[in-house]
PDB file of C-alpha atoms in Angstrom:
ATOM      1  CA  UNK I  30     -47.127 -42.399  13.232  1.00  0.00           C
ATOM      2  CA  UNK I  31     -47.240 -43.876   9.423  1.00  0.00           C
ATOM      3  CA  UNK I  32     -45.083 -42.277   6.880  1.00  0.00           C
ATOM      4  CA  UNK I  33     -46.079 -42.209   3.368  1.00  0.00           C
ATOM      5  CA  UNK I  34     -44.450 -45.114   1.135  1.00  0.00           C
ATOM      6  CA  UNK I  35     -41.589 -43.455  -0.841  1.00  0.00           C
ATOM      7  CA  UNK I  36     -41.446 -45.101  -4.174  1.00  0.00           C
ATOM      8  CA  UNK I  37     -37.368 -44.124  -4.966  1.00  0.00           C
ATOM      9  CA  UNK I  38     -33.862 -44.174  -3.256  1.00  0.00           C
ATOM     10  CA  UNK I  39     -33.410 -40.507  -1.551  1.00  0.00           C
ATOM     11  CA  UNK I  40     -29.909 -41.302  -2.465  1.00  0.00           C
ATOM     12  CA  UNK I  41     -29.760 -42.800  -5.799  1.00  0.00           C
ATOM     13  CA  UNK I  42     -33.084 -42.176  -7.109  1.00  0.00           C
ATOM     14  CA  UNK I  43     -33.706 -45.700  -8.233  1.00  0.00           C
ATOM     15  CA  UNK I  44     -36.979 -47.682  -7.710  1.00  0.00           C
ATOM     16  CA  UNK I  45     -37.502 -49.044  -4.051  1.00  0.00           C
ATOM     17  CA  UNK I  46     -39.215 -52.448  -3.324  1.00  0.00           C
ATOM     18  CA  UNK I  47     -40.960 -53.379  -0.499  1.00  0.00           C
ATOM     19  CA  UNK I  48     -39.187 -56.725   1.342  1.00  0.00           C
ATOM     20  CA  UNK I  49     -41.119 -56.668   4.612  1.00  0.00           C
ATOM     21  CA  UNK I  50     -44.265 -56.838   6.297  1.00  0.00           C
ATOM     22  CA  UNK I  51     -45.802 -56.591   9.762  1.00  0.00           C
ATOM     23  CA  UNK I  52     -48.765 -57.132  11.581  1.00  0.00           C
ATOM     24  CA  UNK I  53     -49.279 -53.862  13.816  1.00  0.00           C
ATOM     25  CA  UNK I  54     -51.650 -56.150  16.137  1.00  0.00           C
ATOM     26  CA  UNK I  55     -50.156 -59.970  16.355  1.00  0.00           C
ATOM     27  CA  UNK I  56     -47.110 -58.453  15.004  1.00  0.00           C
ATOM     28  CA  UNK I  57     -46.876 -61.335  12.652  1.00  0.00           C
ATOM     29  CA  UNK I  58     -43.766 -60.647  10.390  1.00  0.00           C
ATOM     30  CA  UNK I  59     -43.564 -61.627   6.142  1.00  0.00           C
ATOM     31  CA  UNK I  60     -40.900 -60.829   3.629  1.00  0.00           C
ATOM     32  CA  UNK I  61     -40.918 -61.047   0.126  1.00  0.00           C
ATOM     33  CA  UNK I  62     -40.585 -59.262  -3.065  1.00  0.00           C
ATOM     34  CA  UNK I  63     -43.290 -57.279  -2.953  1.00  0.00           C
ATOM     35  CA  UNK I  64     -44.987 -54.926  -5.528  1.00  0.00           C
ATOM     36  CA  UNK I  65     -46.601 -51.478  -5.579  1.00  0.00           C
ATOM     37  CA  UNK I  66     -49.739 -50.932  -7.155  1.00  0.00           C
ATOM     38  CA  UNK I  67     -49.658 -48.112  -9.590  1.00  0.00           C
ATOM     39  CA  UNK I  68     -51.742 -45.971  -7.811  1.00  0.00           C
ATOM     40  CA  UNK I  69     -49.114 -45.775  -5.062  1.00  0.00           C
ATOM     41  CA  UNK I  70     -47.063 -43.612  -7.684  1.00  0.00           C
ATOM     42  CA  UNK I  71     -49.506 -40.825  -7.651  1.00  0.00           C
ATOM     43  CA  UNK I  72     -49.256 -37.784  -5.011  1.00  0.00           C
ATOM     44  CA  UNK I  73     -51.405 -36.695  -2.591  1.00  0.00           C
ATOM     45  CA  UNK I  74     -53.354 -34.435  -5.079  1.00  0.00           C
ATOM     46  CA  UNK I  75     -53.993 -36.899  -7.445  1.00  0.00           C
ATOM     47  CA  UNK I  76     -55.328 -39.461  -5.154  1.00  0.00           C
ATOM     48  CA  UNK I  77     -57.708 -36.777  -3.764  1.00  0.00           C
ATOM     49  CA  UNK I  78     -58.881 -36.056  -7.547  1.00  0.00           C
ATOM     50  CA  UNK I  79     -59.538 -39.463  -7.874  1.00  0.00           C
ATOM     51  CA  UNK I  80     -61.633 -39.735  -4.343  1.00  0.00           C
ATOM     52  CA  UNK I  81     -63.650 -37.173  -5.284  1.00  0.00           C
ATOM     53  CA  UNK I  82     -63.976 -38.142  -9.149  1.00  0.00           C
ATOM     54  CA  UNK I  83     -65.120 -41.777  -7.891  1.00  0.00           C
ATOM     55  CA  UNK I  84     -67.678 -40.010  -4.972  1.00  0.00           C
ATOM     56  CA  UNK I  85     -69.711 -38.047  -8.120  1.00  0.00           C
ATOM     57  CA  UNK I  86     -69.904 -41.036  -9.915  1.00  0.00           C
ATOM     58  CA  UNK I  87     -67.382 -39.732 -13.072  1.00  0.00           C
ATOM     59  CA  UNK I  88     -69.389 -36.762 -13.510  1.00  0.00           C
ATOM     60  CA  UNK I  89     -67.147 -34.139 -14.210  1.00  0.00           C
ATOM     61  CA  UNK I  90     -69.316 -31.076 -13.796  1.00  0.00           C
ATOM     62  CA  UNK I  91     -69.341 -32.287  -9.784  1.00  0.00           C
ATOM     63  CA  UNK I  92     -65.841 -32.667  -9.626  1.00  0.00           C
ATOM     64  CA  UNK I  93     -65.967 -28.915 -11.177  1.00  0.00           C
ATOM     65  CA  UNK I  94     -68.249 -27.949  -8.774  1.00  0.00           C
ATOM     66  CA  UNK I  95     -66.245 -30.115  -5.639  1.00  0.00           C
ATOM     67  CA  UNK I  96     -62.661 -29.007  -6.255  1.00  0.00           C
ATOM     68  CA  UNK I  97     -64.023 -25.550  -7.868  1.00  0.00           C
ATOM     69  CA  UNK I  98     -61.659 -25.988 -11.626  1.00  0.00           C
ATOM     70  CA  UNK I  99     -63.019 -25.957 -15.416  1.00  0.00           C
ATOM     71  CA  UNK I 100     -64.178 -28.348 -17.310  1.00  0.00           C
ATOM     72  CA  UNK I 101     -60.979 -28.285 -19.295  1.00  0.00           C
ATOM     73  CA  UNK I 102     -58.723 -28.817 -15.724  1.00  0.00           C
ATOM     74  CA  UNK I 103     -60.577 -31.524 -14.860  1.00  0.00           C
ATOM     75  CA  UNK I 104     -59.847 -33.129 -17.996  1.00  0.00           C
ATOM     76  CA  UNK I 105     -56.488 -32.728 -18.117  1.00  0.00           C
ATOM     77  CA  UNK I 106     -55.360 -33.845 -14.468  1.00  0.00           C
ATOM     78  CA  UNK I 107     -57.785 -36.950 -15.183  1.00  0.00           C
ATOM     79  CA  UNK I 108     -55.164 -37.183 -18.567  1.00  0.00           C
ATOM     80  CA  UNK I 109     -52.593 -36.740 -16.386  1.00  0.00           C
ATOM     81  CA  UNK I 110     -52.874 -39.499 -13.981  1.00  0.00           C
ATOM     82  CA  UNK I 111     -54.381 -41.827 -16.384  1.00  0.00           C
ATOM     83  CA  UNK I 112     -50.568 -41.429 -18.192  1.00  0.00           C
ATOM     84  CA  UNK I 113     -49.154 -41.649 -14.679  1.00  0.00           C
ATOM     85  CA  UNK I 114     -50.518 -45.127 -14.643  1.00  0.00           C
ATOM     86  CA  UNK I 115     -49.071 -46.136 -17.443  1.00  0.00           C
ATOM     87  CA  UNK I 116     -51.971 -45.576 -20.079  1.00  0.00           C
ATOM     88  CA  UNK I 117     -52.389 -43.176 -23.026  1.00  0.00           C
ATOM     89  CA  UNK I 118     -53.434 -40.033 -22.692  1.00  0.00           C
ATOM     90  CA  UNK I 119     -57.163 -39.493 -24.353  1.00  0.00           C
ATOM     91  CA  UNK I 120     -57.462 -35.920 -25.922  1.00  0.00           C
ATOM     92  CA  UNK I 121     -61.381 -35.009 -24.817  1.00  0.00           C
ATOM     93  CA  UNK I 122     -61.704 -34.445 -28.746  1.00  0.00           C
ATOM     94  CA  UNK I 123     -60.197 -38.204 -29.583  1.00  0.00           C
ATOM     95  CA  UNK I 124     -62.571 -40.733 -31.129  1.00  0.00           C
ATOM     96  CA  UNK I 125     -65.543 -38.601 -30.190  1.00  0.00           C
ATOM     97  CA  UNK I 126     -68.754 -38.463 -32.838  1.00  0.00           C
ATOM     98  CA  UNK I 127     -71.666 -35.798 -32.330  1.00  0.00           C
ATOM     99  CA  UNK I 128     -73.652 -37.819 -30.376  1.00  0.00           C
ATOM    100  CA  UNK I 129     -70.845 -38.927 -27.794  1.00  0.00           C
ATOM    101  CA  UNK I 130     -70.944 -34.776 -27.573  1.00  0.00           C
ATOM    102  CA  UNK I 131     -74.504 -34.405 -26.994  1.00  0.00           C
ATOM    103  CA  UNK I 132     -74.664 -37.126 -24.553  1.00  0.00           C
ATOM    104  CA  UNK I 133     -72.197 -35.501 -22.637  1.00  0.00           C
ATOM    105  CA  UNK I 134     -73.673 -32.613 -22.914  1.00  0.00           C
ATOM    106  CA  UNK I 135     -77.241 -34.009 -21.662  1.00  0.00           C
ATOM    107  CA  UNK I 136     -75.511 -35.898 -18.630  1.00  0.00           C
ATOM    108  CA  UNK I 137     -74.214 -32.242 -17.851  1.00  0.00           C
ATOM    109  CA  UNK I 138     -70.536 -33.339 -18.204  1.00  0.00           C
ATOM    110  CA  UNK I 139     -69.788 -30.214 -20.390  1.00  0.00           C
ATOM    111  CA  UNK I 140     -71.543 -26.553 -20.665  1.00  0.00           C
ATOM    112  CA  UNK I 141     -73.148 -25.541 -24.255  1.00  0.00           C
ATOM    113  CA  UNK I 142     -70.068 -23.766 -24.983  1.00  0.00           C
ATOM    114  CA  UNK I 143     -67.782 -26.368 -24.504  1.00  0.00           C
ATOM    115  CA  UNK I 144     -70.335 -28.571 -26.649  1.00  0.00           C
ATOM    116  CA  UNK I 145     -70.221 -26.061 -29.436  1.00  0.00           C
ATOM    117  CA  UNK I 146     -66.838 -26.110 -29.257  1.00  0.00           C
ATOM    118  CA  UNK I 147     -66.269 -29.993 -29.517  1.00  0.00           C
ATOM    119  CA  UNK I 148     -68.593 -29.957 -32.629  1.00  0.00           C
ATOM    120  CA  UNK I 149     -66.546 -27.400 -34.096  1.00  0.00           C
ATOM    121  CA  UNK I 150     -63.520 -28.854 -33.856  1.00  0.00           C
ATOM    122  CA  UNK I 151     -64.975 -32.229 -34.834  1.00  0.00           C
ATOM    123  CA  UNK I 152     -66.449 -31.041 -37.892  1.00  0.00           C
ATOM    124  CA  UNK I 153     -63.164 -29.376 -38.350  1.00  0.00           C
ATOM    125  CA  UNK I 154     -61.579 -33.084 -38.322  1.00  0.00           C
ATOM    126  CA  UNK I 155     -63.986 -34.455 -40.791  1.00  0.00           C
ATOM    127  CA  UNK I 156     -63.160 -31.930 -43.101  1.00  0.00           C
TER     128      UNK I 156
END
């Protein structure tokens, strides 16, 4: 039975590395320094998020719909794994104009309420 890759020490908490591969068929043996990818950092919930943000396409009133959270949730464990990764956070408010808002609002990304709200807070910025 496969175990899932630990990424630290259980006794020292520092960063593992894998040295070691095998072939489970011709049991063909290399080692190395190898690497982890970054997504191998991320738990079982946010690799689940991920499946099902990729299966509807980015649409984030699907993944609403599929894991059954808000529009704001959604946003922030997307923030939260894109800053697992190793990337900035983007604030859903961040570098977005009116019509960024509308379109998102058109490709049924976002309710009216959550629209209104974005233009709000933009025009709030602006000021």
């Amino acid at each position: 039975m496969p175990y899932p890759m630990i990424q630290t020490c259980p006794t020292c908490n520092h960063t593992l590395h894998a040295t070691r591969l095998e072939c489970s068929n011709c049991h063909t043996t290399i080692e190395n320094h190898f690497e982890f990818s970054n997504f191998s950092t991320l738990n079982e919930e946010q690799l689940h998020f991920i499946e099902v943000f990729l299966l509807s396409r980015g649409n984030i009133k699907e993944v609403e719909k599929e894991l059954g959270i808000s529009y704001p949730t959604v946003r922030g464990k997307l923030n939260d794994i894109i800053a697992q990764l190793g990337h900035k956070k983007q604030e859903k408010a961040e570098a977005q104009n009116k019509s960024q808002v509308v379109t998102m609002f058109e490709n049924g990304e976002i309710n009216i309420d959550e629209a209104i709200e974005l233009l709000k807070k933009k025009r709030g910025d602006e000021e």
